[in-house]
Coordinates of C-alpha atoms and ligand atoms in Angstrom, one line a residue:
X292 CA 62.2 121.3 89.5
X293 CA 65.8 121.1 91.0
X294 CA 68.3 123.0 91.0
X295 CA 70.5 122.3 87.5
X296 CA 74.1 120.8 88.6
X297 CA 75.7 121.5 85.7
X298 CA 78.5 123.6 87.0
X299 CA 78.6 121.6 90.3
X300 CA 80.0 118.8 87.8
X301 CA 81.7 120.6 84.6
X302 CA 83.3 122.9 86.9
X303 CA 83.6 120.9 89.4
X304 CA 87.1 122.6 91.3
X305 CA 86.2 125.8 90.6
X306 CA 82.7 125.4 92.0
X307 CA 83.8 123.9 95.5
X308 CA 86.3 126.8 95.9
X309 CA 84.2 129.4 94.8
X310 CA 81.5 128.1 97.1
X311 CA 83.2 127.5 99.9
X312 CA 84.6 131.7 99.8
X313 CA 81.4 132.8 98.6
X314 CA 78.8 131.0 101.0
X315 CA 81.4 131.8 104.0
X316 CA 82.8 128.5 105.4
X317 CA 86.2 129.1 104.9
X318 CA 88.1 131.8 103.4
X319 CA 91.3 129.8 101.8
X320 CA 93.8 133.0 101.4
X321 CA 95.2 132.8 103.9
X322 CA 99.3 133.4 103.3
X323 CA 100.5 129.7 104.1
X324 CA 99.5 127.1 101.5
X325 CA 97.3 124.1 103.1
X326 CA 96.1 126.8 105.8
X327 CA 92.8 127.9 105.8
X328 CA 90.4 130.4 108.2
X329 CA 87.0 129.2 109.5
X330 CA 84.3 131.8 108.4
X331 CA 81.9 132.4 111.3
X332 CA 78.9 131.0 109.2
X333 CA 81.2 127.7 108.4
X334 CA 82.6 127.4 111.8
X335 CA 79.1 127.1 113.0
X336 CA 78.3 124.4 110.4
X337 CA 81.1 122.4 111.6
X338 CA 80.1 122.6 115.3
X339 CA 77.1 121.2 114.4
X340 CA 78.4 118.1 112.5
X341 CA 81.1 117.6 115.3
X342 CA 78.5 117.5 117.6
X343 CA 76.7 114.6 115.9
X344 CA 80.1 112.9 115.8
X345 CA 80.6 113.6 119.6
X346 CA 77.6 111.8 120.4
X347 CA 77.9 109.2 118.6
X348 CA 81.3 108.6 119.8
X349 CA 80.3 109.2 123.4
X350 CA 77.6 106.8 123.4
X351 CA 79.4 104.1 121.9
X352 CA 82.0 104.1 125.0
X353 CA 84.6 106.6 123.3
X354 CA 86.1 109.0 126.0
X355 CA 87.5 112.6 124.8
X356 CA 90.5 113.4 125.7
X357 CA 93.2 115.8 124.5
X358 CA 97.2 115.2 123.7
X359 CA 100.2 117.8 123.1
X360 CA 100.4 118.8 119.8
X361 CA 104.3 118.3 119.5
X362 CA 106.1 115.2 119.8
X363 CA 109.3 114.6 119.9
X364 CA 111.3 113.3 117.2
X365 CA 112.5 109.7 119.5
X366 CA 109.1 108.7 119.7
X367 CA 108.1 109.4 116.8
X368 CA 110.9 107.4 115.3
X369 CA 109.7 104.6 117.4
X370 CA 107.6 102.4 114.8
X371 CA 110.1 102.2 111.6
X372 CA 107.1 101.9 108.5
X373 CA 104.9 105.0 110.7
X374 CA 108.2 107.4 110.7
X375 CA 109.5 106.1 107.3
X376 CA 106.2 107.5 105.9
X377 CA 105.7 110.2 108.2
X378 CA 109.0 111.7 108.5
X379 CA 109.2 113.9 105.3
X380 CA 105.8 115.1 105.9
X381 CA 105.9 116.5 109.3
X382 CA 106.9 120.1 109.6
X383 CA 109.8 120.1 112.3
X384 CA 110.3 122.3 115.4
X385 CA 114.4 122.8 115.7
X386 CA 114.6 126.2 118.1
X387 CA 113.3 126.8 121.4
X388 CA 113.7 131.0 120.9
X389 CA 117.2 130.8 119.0
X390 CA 118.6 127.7 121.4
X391 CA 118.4 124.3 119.0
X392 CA 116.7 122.2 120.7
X393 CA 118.7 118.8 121.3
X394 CA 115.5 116.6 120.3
X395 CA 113.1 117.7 117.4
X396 CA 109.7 118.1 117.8
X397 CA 107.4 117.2 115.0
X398 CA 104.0 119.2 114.9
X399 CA 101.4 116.0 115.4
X400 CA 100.9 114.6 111.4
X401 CA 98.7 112.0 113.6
X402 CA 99.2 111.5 117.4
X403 CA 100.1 107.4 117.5
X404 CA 103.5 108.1 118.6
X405 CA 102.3 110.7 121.0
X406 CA 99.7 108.6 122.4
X407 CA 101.6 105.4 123.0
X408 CA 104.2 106.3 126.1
X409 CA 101.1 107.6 127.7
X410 CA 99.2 104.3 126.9
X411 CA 102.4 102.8 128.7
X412 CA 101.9 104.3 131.9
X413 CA 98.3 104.1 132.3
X414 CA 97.7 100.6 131.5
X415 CA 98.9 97.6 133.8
X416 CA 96.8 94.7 133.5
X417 CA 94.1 93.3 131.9
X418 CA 91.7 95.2 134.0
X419 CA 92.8 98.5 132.5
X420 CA 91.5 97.4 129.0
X421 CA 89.6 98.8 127.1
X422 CA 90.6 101.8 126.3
X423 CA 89.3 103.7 123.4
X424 CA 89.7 107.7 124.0
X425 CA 90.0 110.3 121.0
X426 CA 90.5 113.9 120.4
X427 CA 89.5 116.7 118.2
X428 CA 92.3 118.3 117.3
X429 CA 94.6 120.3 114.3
X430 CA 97.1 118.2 113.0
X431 CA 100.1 119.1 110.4
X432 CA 101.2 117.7 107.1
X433 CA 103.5 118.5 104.9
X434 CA 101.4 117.1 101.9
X435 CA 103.1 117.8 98.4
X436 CA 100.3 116.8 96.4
X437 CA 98.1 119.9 94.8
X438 CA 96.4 121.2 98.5
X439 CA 93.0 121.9 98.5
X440 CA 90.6 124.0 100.9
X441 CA 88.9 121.2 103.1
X442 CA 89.9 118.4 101.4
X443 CA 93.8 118.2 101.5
X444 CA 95.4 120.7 103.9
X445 CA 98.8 120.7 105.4
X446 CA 97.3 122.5 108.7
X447 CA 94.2 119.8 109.1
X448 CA 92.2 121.5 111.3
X449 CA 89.7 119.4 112.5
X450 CA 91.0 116.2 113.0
X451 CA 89.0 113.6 114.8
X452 CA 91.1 110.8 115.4
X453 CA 90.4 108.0 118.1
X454 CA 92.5 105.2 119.5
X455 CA 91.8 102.1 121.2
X456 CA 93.7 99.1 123.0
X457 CA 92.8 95.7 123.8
X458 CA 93.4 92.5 125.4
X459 CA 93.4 90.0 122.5
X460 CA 93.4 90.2 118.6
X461 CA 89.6 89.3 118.4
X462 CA 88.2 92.5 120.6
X463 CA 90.5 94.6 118.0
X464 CA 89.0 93.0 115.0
X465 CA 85.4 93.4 116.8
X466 CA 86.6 97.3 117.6
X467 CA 87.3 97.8 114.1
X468 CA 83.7 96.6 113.1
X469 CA 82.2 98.6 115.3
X470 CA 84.4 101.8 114.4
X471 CA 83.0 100.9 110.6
X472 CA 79.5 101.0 112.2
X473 CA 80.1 104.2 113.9
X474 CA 81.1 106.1 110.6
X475 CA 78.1 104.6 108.6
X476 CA 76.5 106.1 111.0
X477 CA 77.4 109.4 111.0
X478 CA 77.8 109.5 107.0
X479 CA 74.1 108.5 106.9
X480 CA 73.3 111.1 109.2
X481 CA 74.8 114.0 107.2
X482 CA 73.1 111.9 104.0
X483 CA 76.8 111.3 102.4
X484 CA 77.1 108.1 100.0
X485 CA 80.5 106.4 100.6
X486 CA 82.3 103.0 99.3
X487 CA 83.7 100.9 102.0
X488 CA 86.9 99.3 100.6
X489 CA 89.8 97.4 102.1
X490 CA 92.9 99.4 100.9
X491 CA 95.5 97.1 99.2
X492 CA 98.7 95.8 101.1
X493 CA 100.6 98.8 99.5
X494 CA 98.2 101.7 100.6
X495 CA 97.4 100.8 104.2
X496 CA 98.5 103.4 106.9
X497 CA 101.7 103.4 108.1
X498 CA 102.4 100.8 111.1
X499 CA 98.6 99.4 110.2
X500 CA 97.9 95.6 109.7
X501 CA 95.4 96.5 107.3
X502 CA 92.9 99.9 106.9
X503 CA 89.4 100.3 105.7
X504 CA 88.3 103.3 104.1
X505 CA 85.4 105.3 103.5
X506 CA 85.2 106.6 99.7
X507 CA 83.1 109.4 98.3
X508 CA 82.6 110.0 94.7
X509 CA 82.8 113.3 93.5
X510 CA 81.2 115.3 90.1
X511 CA 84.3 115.3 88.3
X512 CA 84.8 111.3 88.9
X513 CA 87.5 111.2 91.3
X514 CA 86.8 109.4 94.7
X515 CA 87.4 111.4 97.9
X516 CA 88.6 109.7 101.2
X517 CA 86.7 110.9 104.0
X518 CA 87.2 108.5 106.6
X519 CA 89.8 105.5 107.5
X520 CA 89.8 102.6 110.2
X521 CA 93.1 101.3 110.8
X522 CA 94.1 97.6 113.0
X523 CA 97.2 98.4 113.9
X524 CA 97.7 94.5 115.9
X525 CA 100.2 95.5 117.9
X526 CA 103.0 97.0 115.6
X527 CA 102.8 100.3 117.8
X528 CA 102.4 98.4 121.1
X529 CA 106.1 95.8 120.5
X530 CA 107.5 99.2 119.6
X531 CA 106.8 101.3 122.4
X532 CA 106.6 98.5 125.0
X533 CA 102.7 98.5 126.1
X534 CA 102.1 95.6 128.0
X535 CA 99.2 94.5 130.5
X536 CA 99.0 91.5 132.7
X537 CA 96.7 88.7 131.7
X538 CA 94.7 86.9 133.8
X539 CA 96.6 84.3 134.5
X540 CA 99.8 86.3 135.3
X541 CA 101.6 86.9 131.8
X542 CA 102.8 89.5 129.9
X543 CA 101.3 90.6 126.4
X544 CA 101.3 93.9 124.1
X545 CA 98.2 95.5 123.6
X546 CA 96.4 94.9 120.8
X547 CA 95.2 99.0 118.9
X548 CA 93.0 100.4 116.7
X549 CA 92.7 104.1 115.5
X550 CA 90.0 105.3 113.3
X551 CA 90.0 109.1 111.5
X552 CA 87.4 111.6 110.1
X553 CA 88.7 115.4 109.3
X554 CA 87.1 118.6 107.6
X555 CA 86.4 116.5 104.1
X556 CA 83.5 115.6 106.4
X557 CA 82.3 119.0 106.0
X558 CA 83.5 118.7 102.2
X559 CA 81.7 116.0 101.6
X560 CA 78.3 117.9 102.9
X561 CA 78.8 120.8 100.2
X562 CA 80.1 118.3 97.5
X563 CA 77.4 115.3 97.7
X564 CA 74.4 118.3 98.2
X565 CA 75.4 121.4 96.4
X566 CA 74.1 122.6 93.4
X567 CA 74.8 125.2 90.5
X568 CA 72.9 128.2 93.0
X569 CA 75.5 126.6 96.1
X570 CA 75.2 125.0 98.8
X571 CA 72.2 122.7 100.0
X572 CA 72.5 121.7 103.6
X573 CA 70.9 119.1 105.4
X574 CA 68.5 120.5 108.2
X575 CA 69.8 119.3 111.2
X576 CA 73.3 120.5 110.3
X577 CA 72.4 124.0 108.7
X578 CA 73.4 127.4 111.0
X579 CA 70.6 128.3 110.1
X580 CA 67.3 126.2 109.3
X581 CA 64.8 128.3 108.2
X582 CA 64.9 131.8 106.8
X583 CA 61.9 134.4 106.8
X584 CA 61.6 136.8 103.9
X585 CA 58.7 139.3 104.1
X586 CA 57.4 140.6 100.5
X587 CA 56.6 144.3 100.9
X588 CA 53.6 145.3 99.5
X589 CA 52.8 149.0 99.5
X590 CA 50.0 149.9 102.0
X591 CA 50.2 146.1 103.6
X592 CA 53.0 146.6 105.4
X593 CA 52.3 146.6 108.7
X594 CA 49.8 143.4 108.4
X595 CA 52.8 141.5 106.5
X596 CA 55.5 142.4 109.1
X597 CA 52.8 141.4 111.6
X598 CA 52.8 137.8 110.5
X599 CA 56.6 138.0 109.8
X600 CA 56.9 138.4 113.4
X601 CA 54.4 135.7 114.3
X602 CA 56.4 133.2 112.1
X603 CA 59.8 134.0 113.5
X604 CA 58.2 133.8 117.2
X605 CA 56.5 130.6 116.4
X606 CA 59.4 128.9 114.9
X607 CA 61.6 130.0 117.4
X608 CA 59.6 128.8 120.6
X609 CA 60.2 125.0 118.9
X610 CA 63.7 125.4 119.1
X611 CA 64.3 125.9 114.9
X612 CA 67.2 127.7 114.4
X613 CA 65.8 130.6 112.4
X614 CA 67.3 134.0 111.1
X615 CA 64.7 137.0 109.7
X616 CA 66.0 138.9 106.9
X617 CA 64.0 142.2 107.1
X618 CA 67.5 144.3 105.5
X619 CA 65.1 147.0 103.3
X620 CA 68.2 147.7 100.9
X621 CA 67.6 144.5 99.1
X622 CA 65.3 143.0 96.8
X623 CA 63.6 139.6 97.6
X624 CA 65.0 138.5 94.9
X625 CA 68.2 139.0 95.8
X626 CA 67.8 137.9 99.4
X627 CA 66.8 134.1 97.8
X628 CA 69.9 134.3 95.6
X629 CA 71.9 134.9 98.9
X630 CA 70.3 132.4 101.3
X631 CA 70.0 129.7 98.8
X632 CA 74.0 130.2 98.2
X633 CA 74.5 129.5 101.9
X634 CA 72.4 126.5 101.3
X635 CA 69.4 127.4 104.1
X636 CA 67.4 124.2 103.6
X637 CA 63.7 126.1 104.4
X638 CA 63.0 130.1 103.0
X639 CA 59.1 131.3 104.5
X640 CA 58.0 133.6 102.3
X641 CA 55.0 136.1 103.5
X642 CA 53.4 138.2 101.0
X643 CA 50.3 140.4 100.7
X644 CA 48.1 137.6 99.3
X645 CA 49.8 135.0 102.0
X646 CA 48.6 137.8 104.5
X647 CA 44.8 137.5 103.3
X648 CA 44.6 134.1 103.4
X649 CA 46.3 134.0 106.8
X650 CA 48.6 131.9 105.4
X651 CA 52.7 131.9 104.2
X652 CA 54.9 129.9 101.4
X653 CA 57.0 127.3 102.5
X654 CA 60.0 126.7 99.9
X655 CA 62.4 123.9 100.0
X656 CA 66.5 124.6 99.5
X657 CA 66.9 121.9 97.2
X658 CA 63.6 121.5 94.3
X659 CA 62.7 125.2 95.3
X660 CA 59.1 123.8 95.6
X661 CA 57.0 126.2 97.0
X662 CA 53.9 125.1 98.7
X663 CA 51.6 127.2 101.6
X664 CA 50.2 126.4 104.9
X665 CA 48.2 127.6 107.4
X666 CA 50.2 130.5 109.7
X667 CA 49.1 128.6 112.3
X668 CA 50.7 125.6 110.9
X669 CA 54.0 127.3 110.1
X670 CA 55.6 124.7 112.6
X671 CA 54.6 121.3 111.4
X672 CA 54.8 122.1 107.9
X673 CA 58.7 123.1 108.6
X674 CA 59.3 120.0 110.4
X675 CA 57.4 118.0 108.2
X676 CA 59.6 119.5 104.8
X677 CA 63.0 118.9 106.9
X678 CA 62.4 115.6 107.4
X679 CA 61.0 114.9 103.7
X680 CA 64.4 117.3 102.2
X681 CA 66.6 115.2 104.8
X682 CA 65.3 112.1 102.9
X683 CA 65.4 113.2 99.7
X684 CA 68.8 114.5 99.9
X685 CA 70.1 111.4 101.4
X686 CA 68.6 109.3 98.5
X687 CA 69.3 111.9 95.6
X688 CA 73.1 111.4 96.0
X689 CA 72.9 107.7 96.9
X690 CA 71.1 107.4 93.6
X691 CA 74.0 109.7 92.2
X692 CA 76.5 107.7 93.5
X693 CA 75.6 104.6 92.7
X694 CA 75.3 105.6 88.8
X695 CA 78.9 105.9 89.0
X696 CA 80.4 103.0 89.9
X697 CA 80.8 100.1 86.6
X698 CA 81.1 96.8 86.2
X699 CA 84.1 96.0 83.6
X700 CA 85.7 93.3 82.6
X701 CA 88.5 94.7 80.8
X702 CA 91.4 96.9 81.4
X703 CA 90.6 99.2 78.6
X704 CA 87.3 99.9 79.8
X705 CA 88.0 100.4 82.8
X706 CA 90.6 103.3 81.7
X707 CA 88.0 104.9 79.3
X708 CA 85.8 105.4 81.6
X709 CA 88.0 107.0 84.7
X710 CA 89.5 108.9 81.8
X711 CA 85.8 110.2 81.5
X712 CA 85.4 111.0 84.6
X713 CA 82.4 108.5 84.8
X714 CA 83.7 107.3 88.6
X715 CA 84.7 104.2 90.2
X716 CA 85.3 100.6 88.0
X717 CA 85.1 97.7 89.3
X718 CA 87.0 94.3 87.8
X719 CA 87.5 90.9 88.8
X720 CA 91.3 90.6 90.4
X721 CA 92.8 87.8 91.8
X722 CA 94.3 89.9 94.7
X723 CA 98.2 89.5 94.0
X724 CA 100.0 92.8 94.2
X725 CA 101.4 92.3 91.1
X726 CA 98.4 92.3 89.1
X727 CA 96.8 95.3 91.6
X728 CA 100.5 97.4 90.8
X729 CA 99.4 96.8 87.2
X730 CA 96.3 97.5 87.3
X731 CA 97.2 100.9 88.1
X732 CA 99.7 101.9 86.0
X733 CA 97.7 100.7 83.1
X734 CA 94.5 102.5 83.9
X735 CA 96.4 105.2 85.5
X736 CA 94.3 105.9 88.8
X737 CA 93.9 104.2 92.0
X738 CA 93.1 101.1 93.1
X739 CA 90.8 101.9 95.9
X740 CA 90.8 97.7 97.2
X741 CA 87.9 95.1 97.9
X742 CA 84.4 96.1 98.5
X743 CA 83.2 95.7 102.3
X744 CA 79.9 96.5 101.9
X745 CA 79.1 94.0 99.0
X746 CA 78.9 91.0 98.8
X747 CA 80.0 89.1 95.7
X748 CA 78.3 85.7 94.5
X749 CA 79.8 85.4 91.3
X750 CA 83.3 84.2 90.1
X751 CA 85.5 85.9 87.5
X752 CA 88.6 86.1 86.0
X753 CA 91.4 88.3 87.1
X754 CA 92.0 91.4 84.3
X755 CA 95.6 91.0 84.3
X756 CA 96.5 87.4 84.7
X757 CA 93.2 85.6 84.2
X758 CA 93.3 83.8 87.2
X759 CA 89.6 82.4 88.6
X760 CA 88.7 85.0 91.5
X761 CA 86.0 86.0 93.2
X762 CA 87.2 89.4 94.4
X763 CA 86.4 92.5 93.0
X764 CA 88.5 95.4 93.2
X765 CA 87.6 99.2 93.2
X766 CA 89.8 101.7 90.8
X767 CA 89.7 104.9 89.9
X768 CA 91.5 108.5 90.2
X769 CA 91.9 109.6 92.9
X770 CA 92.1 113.2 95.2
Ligands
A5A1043 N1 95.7 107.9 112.8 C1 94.8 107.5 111.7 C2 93.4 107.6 112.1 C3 95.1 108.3 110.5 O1 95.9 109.3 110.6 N2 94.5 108.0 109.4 S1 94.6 108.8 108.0 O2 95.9 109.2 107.7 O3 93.9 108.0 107.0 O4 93.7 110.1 108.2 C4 92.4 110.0 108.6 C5 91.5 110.8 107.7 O5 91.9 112.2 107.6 C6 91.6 110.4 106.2 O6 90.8 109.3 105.9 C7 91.2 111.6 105.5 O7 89.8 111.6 105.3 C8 91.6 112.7 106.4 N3 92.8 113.5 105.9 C9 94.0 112.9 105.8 N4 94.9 113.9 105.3 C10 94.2 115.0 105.2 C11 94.5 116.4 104.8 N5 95.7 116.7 104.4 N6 93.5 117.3 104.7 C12 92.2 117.0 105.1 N7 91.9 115.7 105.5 C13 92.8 114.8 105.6
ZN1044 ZN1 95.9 88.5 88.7

């Protein structure tokens, strides 16, 4: 039987917060708005999803490097749409002590305009190309919609942004498919369901020739971006001059890429898993993996704590991140309620009738199915349930997700069912901006663009102006 979820989606904002304070990821009190502090336990969670995104990045011929995090207000002024849009959200450094300093700084909102000079320097000709280098790194915005632990801050503190530069158009376009790859990726690794959408014309990132983003639906309806790939042609190259020489002795700007994933990676963990007793985390993320709870017994105490150890030695000698919870003040019913808030994806019991049997009771984070094995076997059946949890997880919220996004063909529809919060619509559109701008105001949420990863065979009519189309588009409110 799982978990019920009925809080995780009635309550849905209240639940995220609460769980977030309560299982210790990050503790969001901190006295500016949009600033939050890493909890040890959720520090450790993130070090262990930025690692996957480290090595996938690594292996696919990414280079880390790291950038200042102020630049100054000239280059940032440098590509007219990126400052135009950027300029009102970046906090601004003016002193230097109680000197004014000549030339603003801006505390990176995103590091374009601090990475382009350098790209101007370092690359000469077309032997120099590729590059693609990114960094991990806090960046600031000055966001004025509601802020939100995780998912919108103003100090983003784990921003993963990378940046690439090529020779021709084509190897951008390829980068960009290959950038789309990455994330799939890493989503699928962490089992989070996402919508791959080209944003409309009027929603791409600033200076971009286009952006595709990665979408998350959430239990209250609304879609959550939690990653975007940007081709930026070379808008940011013509503005800040970054030429190589071609083969044949010309001159050309670069052609760029960038590509971003922040902490609503982590969100999306504790929102696509979590249930009404907290969070559920996939086992090759979780701090901890597998919790061992001894059930006193009187007069079979020392043969219980004897197999306690044994487990915990065992387990530890293949490498499983494991923690035993031998605290005597507290019930074991109160140490399940604890761990499974924290979302520990495996809980070994022992108990007197475990002992006799030489065996123990291996219980799963998200059913709570308990089943027993062998002591001896403690090892295999662990690895065995984490990869049959890991599974289930990942197909659980697919399943989840994919309930929630709806055919309509008609603006009305498509309204009544954002309004109840039943997820994504999607309606024939004939791709005009006019008819997407309307689309909008008269279902009042978002209009998240064309599916990438479907592909349409049929032919409709546009909602708004009934023109034949065979493009669908994505809408609906958005965080
Ligand atoms: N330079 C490119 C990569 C860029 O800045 N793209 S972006 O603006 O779309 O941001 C990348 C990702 O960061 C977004 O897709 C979103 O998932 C995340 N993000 C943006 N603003 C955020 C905020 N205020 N808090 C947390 N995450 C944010
Ligand atoms: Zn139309």
């Amino acid at each position: 039987m799982p978990v019920s979820r009925d809080r995780w989606s009635k309550e849905f904002g209240e639940w995220f917060r609460s769980v977030l304070l309560n299982a210790e990821i990050m503790d969001y009190r901190y006295p500016i708005k949009g600033c939050g502090v890493w909890l040890p336990y959720g520090f450790k969670l993130r070090k262990n999803v930025l690692k996957i995104l480290r090595e996938l990045l690594d292996s696919t011929g990414h280079e880390e490097v790291q950038f200042p995090l102020l630049i100054p207000e000239t280059s940032l002024a440098k590509e007219s749409r990126h400052v135009r849009s950027f300029e009102d959200e970046c906090f601004w450094v003016t002193h230097g002590g109680s000197t004014p300093l000549k030339v603003r700084y801006a505390l990176r909102p995103t590091s374009e305009t601090a990475i382009n000079p350098m790209l101007k320097l370092w690359i000469r000709s077309h032997r120099d190309l590729p590059v693609a280098i990114y960094q991990i790194v806090n960046v600031f915005r000055y966001e004025t919609k509601a802020t939100r632990p995780l998912i919108r801050m103003r100090e983003v503190t784990t921003f993963k942004e990378a940046h690439t530069a090529h020779a021709t158009a084509e190897e951008a376009e390829k980068q960009v498919e290959k950038a789309v790859s990455v994330y799939k990726r890493f989503f699928d690794s962490i089992g989070v369901p996402y919508l791959i959408s080209k944003r409309p014309e009027w929603d791409k990132f600033a200076g971009a020739e286009y952006s595709i983003a990665f979408d998350m639906i959430c239990p209250d309806g609304r879609v959550l971006q939690i990653g975007t790939v940007h081709n930026l042609g070379q808008n940011f190259s013509k503005a800040f001059d970054v030429t190589y020489e071609t083969v044949d002795g010309g001159r050309e700007y670069v052609y760029q890429t960038c590509y971003g994933i922040s902490e609503r990676a982590i969100a999306s963990i504790v929102i696509a898993h979590g249930d009404d007793n907290g969070l559920v985390l996939p086992y090759d993320v979780a701090p901890i993996q597998v919790v061992v709870i001894p059930i006193p017994y009187k007069g079979k105490e020392e043969p219980i704590n004897e197999a306690v150890r044994d487990v915990v030695r065992k387990l530890e000698a293949a490498g499983i991140r494991v923690e035993l919870d031998d605290r005597e003040d507290l019930t074991p019913g109160s140490k399940f309620y604890y761990w499974e808030l924290r979302g520990v994806p495996i809980r070994v019991e022992v108990g007197p009738r475990d002992v006799e049997r030489g065996e123990v009771t291996v219980v799963r984070r998200d059913t709570l199915e308990r089943s027993g094995c062998k002591l001896d076997a403690v090892v295999e059946k662990v690895v065995e349930t984490a990869k049959q949890m890991t599974a289930d997880l990942s197909k659980r919220a697919w399943e989840w997700m994919r309930k929630h996004i709806h055919y309509v063909d008609s603006l009305e529809k498509a309204e009544k069912l954002i309004k109840e919060r039943e997820g994504v619509a999607q309606l024939f559109w004939c791709g005009s901006e006019d008819c997407g701008r309307e689309i909008e105001e008269r279902v009042d949420a978002r209009v998240l663009g064309v599916p990438m990863d479907e592909s349409l065979e049929r032919e409709g009519s546009c909602v708004v102006c009934g023109r034949r189309t065979r493009y669908l588009v994505r809408v609906a409110a958005a965080y």
